[in-house]
Coordinates of C-alpha atoms in Angstrom, one line a residue:
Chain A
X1 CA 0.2 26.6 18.6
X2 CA -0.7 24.0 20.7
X3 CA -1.8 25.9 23.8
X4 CA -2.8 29.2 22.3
X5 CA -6.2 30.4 23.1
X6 CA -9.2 30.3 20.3
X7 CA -12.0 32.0 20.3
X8 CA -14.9 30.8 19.0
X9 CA -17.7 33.2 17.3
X10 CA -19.3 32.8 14.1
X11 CA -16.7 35.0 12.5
X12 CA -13.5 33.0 13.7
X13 CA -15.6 29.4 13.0
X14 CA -15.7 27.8 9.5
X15 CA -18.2 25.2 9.6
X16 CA -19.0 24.7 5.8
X17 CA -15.5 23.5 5.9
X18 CA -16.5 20.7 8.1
X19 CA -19.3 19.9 5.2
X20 CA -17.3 19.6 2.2
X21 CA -14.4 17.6 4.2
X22 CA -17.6 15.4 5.0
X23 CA -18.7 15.2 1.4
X24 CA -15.3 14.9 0.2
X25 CA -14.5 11.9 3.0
X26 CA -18.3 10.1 3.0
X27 CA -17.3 10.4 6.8
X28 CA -19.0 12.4 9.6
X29 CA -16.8 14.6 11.4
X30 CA -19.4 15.8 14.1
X31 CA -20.0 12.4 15.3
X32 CA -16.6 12.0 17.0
X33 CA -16.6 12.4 20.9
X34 CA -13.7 12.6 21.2
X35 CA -12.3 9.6 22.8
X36 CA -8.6 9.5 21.6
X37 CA -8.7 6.1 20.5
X38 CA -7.6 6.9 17.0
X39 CA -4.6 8.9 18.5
X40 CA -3.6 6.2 21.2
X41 CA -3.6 3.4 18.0
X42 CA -1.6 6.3 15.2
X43 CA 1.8 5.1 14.8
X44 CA 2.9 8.8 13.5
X45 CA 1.7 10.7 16.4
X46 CA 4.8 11.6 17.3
X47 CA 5.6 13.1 14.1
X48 CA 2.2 15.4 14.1
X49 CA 1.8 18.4 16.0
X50 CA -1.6 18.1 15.7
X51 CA -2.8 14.1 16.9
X52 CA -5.5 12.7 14.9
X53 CA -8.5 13.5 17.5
X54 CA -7.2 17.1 18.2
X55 CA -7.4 17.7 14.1
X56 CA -11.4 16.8 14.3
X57 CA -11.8 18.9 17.4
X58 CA -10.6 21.5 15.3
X59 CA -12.3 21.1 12.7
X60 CA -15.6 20.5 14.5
X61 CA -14.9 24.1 15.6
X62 CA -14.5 25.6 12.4
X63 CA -10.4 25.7 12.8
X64 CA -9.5 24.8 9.3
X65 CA -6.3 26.6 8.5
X66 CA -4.8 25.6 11.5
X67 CA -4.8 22.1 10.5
X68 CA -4.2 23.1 6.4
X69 CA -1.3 25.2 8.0
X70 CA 0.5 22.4 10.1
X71 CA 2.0 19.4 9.0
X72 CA 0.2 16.7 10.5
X73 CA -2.0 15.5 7.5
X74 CA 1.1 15.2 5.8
X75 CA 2.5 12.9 8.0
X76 CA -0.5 10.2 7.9
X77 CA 0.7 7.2 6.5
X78 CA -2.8 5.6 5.5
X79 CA -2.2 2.9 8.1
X80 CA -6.3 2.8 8.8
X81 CA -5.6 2.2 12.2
X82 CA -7.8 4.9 13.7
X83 CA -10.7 4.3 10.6
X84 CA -10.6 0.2 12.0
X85 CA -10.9 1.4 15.8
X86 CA -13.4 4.5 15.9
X87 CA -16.0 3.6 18.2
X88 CA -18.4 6.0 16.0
X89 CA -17.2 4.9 12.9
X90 CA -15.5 8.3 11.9
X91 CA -13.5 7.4 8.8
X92 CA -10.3 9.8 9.8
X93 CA -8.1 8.1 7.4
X94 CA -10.6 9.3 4.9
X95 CA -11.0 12.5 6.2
X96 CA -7.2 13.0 6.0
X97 CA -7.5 12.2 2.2
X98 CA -10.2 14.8 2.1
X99 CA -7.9 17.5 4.1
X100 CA -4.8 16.6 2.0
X101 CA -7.0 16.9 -1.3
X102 CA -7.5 20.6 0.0
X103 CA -4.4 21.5 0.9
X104 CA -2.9 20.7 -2.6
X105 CA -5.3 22.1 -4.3
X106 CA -5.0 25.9 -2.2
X107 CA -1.3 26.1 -2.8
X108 CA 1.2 25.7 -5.9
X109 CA 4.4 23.7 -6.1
X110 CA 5.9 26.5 -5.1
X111 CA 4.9 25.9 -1.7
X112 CA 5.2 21.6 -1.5
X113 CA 6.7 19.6 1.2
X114 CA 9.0 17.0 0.0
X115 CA 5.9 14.2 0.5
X116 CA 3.9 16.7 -1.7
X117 CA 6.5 16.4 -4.3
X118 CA 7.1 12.7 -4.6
X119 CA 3.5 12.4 -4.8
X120 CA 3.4 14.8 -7.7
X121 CA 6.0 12.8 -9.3
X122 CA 4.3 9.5 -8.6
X123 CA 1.1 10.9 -10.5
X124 CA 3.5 11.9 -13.2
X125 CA 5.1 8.9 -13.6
X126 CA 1.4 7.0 -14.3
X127 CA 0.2 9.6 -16.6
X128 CA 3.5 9.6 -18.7
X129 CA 4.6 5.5 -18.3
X130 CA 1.5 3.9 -17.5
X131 CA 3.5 1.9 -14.3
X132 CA 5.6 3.0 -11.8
X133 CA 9.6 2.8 -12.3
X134 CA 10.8 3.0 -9.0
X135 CA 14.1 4.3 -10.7
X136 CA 13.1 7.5 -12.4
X137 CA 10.9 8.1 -9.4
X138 CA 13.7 7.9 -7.0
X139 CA 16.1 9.5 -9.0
X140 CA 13.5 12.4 -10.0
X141 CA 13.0 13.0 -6.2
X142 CA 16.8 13.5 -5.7
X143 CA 16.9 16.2 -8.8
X144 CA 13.6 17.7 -7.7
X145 CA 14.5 17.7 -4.0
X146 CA 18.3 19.4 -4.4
X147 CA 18.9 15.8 -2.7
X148 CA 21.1 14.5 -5.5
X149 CA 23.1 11.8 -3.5
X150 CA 20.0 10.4 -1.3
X151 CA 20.4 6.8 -1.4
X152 CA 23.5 7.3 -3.2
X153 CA 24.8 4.0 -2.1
X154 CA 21.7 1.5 -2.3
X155 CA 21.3 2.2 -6.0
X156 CA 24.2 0.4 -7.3
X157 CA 23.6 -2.4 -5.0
X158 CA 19.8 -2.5 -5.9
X159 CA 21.2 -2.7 -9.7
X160 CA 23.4 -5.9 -9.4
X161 CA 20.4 -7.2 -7.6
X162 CA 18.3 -6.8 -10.5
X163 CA 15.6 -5.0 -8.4
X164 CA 16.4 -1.4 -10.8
X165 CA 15.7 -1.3 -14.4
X166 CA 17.2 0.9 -16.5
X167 CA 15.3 0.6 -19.1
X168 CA 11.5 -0.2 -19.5
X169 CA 8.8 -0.4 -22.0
X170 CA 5.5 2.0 -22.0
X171 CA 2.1 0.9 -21.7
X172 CA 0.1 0.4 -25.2
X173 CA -2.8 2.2 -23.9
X174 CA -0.7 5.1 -23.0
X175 CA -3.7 7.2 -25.3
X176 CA -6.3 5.8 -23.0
X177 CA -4.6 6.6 -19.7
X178 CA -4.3 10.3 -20.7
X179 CA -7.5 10.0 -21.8
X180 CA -8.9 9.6 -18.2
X181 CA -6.8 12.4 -16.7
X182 CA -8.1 14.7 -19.3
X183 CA -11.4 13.8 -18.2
X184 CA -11.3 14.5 -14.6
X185 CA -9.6 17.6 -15.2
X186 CA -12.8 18.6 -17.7
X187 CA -15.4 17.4 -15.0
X188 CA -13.3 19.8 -12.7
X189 CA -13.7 22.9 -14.8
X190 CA -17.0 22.3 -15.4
X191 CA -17.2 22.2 -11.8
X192 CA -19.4 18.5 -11.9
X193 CA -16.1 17.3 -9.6
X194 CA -13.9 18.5 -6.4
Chain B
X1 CA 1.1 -33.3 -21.5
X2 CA 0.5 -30.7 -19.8
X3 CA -1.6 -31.2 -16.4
X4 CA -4.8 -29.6 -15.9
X5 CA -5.0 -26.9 -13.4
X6 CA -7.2 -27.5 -10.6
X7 CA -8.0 -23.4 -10.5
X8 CA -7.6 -20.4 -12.5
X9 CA -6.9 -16.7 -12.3
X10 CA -6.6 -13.0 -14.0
X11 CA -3.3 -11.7 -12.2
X12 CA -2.2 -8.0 -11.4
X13 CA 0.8 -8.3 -10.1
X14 CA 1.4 -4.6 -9.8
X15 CA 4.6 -2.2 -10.4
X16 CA 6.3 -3.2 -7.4
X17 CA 6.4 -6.6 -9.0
X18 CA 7.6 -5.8 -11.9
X19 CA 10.6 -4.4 -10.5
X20 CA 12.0 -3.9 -6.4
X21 CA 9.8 -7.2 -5.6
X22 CA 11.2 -9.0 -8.9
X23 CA 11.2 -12.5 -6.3
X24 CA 7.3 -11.9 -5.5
X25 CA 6.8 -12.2 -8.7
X26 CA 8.7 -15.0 -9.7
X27 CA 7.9 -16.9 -6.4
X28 CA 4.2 -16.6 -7.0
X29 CA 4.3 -17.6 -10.4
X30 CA 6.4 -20.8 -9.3
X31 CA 4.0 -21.5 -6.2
X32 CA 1.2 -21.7 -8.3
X33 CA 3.0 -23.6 -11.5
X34 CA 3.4 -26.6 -8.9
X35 CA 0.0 -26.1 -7.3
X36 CA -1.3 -26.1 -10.3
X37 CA -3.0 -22.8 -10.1
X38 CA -3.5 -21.1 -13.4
X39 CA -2.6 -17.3 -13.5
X40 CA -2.8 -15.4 -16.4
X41 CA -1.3 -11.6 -16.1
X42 CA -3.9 -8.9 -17.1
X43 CA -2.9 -7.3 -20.6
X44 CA -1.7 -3.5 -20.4
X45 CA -2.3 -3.1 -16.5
X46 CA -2.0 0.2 -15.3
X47 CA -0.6 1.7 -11.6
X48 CA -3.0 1.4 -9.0
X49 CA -2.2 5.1 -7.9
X50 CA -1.2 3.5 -4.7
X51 CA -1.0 6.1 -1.4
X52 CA -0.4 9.4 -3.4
X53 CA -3.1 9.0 -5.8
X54 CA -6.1 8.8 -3.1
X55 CA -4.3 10.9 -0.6
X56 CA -4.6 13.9 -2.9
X57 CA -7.1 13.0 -5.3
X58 CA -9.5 10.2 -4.9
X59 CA -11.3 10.6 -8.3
X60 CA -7.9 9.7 -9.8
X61 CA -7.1 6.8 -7.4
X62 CA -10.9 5.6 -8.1
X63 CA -10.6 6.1 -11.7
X64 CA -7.5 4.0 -12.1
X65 CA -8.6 1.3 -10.1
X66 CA -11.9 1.1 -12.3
X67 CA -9.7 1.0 -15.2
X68 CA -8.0 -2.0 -14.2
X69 CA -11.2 -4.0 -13.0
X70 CA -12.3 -3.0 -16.7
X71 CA -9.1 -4.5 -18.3
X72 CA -9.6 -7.4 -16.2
X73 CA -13.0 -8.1 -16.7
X74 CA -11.7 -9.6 -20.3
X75 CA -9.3 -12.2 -18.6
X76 CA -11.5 -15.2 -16.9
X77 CA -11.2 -16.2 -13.5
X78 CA -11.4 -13.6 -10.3
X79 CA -8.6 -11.3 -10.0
X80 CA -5.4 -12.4 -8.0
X81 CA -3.7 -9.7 -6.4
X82 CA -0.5 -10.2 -4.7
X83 CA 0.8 -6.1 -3.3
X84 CA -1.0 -5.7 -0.3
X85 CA -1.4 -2.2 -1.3
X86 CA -3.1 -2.7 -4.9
X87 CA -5.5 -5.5 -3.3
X88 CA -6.5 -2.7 -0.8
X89 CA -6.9 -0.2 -3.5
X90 CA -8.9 -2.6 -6.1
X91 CA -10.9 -3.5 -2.9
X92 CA -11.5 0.1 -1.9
X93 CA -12.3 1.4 -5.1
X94 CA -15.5 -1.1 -5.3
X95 CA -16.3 -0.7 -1.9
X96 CA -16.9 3.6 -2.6
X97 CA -18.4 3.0 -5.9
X98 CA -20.8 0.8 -4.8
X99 CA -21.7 2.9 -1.7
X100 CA -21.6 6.3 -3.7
X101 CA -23.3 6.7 -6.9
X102 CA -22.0 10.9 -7.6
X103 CA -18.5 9.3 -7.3
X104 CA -19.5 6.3 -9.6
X105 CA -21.0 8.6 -12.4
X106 CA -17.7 11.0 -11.7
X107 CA -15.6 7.9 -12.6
X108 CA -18.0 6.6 -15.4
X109 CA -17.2 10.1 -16.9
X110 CA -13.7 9.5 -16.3
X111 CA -13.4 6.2 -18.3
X112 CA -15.8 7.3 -20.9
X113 CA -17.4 3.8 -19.8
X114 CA -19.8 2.2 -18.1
X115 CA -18.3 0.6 -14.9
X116 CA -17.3 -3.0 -15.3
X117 CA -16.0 -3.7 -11.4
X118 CA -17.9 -6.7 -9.8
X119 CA -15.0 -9.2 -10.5
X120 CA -13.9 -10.5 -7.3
X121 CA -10.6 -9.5 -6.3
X122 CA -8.4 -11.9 -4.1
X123 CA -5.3 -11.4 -2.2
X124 CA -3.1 -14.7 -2.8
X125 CA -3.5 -15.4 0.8
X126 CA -7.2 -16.0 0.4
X127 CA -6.8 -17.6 -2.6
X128 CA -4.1 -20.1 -0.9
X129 CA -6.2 -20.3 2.8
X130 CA -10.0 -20.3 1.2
X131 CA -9.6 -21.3 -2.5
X132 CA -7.0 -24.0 -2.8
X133 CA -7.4 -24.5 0.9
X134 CA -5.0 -25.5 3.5
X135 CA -5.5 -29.1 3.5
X136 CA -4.7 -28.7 0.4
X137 CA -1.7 -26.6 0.5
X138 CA -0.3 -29.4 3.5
X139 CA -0.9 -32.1 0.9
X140 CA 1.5 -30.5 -2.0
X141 CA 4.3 -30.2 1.1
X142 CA 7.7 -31.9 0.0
X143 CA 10.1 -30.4 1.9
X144 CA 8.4 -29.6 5.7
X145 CA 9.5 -26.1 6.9
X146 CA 10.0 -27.1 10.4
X147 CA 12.4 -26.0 13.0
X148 CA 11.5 -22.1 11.3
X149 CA 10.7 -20.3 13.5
X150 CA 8.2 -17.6 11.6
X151 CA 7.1 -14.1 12.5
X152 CA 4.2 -13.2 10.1
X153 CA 3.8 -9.4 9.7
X154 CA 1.0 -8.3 8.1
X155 CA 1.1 -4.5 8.3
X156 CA -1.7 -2.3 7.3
X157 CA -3.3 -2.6 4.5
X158 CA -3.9 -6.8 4.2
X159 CA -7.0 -6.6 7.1
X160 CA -7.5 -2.8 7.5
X161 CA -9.9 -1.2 7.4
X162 CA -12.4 -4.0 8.6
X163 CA -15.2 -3.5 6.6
X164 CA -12.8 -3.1 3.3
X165 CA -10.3 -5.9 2.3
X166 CA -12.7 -9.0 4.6
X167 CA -9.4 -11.2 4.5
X168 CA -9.9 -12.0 8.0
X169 CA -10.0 -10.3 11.5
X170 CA -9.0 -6.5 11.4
X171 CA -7.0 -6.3 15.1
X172 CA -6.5 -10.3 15.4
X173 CA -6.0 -11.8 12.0
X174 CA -4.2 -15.5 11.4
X175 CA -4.9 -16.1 7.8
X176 CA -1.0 -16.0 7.5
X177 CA 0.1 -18.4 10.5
X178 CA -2.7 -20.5 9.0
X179 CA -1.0 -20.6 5.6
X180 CA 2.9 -21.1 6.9
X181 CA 1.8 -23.9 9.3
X182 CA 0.5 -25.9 6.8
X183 CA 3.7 -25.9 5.5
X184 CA 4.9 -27.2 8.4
X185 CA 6.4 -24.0 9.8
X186 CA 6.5 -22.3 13.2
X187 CA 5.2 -19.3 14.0
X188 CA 6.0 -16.9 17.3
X189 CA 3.7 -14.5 18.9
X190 CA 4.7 -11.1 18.9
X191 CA 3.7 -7.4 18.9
X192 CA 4.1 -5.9 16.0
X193 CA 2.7 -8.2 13.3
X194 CA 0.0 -5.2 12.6
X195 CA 2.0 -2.0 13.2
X196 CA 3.0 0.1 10.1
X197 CA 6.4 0.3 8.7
X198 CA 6.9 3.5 7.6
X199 CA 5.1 2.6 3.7
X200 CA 5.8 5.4 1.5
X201 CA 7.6 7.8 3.6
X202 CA 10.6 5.6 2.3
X203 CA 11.6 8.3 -0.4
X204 CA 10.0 11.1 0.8
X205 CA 10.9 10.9 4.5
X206 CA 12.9 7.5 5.4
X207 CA 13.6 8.8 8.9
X208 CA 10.2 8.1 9.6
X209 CA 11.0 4.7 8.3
X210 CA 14.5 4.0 10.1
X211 CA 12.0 4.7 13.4
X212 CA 9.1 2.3 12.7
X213 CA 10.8 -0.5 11.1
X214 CA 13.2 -0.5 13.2
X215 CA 10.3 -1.1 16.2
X216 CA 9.3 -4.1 13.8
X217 CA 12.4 -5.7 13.6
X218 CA 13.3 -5.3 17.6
X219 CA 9.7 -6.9 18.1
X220 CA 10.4 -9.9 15.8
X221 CA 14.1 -10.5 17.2
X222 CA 12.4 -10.3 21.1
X223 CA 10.0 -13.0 19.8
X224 CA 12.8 -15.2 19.0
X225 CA 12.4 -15.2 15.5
X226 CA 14.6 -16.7 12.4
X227 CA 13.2 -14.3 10.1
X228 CA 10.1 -11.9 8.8
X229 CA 7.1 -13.4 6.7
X230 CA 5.4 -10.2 4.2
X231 CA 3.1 -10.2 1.7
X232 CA 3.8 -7.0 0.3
X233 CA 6.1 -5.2 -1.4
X234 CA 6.7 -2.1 0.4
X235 CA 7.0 -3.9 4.1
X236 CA 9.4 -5.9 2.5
X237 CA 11.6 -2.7 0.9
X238 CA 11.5 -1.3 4.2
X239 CA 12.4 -4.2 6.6
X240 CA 14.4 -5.7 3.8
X241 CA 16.3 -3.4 1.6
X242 CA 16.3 -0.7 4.6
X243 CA 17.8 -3.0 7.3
X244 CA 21.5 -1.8 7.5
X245 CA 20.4 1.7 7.1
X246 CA 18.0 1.1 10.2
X247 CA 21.2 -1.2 11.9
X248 CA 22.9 1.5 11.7
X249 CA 20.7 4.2 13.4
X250 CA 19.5 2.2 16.1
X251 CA 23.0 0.5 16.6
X252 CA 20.9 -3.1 16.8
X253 CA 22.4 -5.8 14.9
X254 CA 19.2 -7.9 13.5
X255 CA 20.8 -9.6 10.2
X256 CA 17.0 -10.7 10.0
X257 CA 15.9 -12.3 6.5
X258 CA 12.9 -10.7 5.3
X259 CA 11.0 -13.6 3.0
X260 CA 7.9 -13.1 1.0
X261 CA 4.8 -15.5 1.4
X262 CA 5.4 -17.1 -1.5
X263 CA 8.9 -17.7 -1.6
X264 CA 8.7 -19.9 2.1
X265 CA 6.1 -22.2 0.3
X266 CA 7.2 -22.7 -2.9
X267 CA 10.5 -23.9 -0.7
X268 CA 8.0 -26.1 1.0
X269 CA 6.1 -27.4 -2.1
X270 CA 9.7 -28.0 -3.7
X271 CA 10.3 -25.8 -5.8
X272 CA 14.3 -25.0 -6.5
X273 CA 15.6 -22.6 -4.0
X274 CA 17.6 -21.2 -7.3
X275 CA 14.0 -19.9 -9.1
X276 CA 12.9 -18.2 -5.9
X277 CA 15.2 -14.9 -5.8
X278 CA 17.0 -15.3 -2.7
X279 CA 20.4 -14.1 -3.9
X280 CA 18.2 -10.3 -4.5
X281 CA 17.1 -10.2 -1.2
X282 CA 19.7 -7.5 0.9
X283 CA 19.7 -9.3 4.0
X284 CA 20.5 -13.3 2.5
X285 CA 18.0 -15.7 3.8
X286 CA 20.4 -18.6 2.4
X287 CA 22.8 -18.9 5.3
X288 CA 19.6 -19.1 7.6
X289 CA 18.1 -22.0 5.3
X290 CA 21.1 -23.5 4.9
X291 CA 21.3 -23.8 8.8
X292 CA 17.5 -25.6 8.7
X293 CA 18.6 -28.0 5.7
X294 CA 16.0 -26.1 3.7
X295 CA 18.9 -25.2 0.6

């Protein structure tokens, strides 16, 4: 993908895209020039096969499934390097969040990356405990994942330590924190929030 | 009697806390007993959301973060945050909701609530530095940390992005050198003190981890470091708890101790190396302090 040819026309360019992700972000994406500063600072770069800069080149020219398609934006670890350097103050850690948000919301779990699914859990886990207990989290990645003896041996060790509980108490206002997710998903249908 | 203390916080420690970074927890509350710093833990604190709440869905992330300025609005004192990563969601979460009022009504709606978020909300090390001060903090040492040689590693999310957490300098920060020294401590100069360690990628991709942190830890041991100063939770279970893991794959030995903040000046201000959680730390710190007639 990286050197294939694009052409540009008004059929092959998506530029409401580049609005919402804006909206979405409170960042401009049309203000970058393109100086590579945020990709020279990223420290996952060499994970992406997209760098940062090339992913708001593309979407400055209406390329958005190319960059929903690849894995780069999953592989942005929300360092805010690049948002802390860029000489035009694009916020491209924001704009990641923006691009992630629609990703996950155009495909099902049927279709999530292994980073897709611990962040699924790791929402779970709040709406169900309140807290996060690194424990069922880790060990609900390993059943989810089909990678049952991940970390096989640092659990025991992490037990003795005292840095795993087994067991844990919930939140009292359990009611409460449901009562927020509810909400958002209500605002959603009635379409008052992306 | 009990003595008066001299300041006074609401505390979120966060999950981390209550759990993989037990020794942050306990080390902070001992710091501050003996510095007489009041901290009182916010009733029925929620998660923070952390990474995966605003990198899929930043009404959630902004929502929860509004809840727990709420539940801490009924605690007196601004709020003391010790997980690098909570401080920068607490801070984040006012910073958008101040600047965007659709995403403030979307979260009023959320909470079923008017907003209550203007509490201040302080890392430790600004509390310590700027609060307490360091004068301050040099006056309450017993036991001088010198001869320790000190690489501070701040990582991302304690100065970035600039406009955001305001704990000091973005690119060239020295809030934590600042802090260690007036403990008597020394600190090196090296290159990695702001680079990312892998954060969450930890369960979902730890290569990306074994790759990072190990960068970090060659950096420190270059500098001539004794051993790693963090301030948050998930630096630490990366350069800590992932050490041998990352030993192994680069085929370095480092055997460097990883030590939080709080645990290096409690020692200092004399608290009992036995309340401060070295003996859960994977890499032991105790041979090293042994070696400096800090144990």
């Amino acid at each position: 993908m990286k050197n294939s040819k694009m052409t540009l026309s008004a059929e092959t360019m998506n530029l409401d895209f580049v609005k919402k992700v804006e909206k979405l972000s409170d960042s401009s994406v049309r203000r970058c020039f393109q100086c590579g500063k945020c990709s020279a600072g990223c420290p996952m770069r060499t994970f992406m096969e997209h760098p940062p800069n090339r992913i708001v080149r593309l979407l400055q020219l209406g390329q958005y499934e190319r960059v929903l398609a690849g894995r780069s934006i999953w592989y942005c670890a929300s360092c805010e390097t690049c948002s802390t350097r860029c000489p035009n103050k694009v916020d491209l850690a924001a704009i990641m969040d923006a691009l992630r948000k629609c990703s996950w919301d155009a495909q099902g779990h049927s279709k999530e990356s292994l980073v897709q699914l611990a962040n699924r859990l790791f929402l779970d886990n709040i709406r169900t405990y309140g807290r996060q207990y690194e424990m069922r989290l880790a060990a609900a990645f390993n059943l989810h994942s089909g990678k049952l003896l991940k970390d096989f041996m640092l659990g025991p060790k992490l037990l003795t330590k005292g840095k795993l509980k087994m067991f844990h108490q919930k939140n009292k206002n359990l009611a409460e924190i449901e009562k927020i997710f509810r909400r958002i998903e209500e605002l959603r249908k009635k379409g008052e929030a992306p | 009697m009990p003595t008066k203390n001299v300041l006074n916080y609401s505390y979120y420690p966060g999950c981390s806390l209550h759990a993989s970074a037990k020794e942050y927890d306990e080390s902070t509350q001992e710091l501050f007993k003996i510095l007489r710093i009041g901290l009182q833990e916010v009733p029925d604190w929620l998660c923070c959301g952390a990474t995966p709440a605003h990198n899929v869905d930043e009404l959630l992330s902004l929502s929860l973060c509004a809840k727990n300025l709420e539940l801490a609005d009924g605690v007196q004192g601004d709020l003391a945050v010790a997980c690098a990563a909570c401080f920068s969601r607490l801070k984040t979460a006012q910073h958008k909701l101040e600047e965007n009022p659709e995403k403030r009504k979307q979260v009023e709606y959320a909470l079923d609530a008017p907003l209550a978020m203007d509490k201040p909300v302080k890392h430790l090390l600004e509390i310590l530095a700027k609060d307490y001060g360091l004068e301050q903090l040099g006056a309450a040492m017993r036991k001088s940390l010198s001869g320790l040689k000190v690489a501070c590693y701040y990582g991302c999310l304690l100065t970035r992005p600039a406009e955001v957490p305001q704990l000091d300098c973005a690119e060239a920060p020295t809030i934590m050198e600042r802090v260690i020294e007036a403990m008597g401590a020394e600190t090196v100069k090296w290159s990695h003190r702001l680079e990312c360690c892998g954060a969450n990628f930890t369960l979902s991709r730890p290569g990306v981890v074994l790759q990072l942190s190990n960068e970090i830890l060659a950096s420190a041991q270059r500098a001539g470091a004794d051993c790693i100063m963090v301030a948050c939770p998930l630096c630490h279970a990366n350069l800590d708890i992932r050490q041998k893991d990352i030993e192994a794959a680069s085929g370095t030995r480092y055997n460097l101790p990883v030590l939080y903040m709080t645990q290096l000046l409690a020692l200092g201000a004399g608290v009992s190396a036995k309340k401060l959680g070295f003996d859960s730390m994977m890499v032991s710190p105790l041979p090293l302090l042994k070696e400096k007639g800090l144990v």
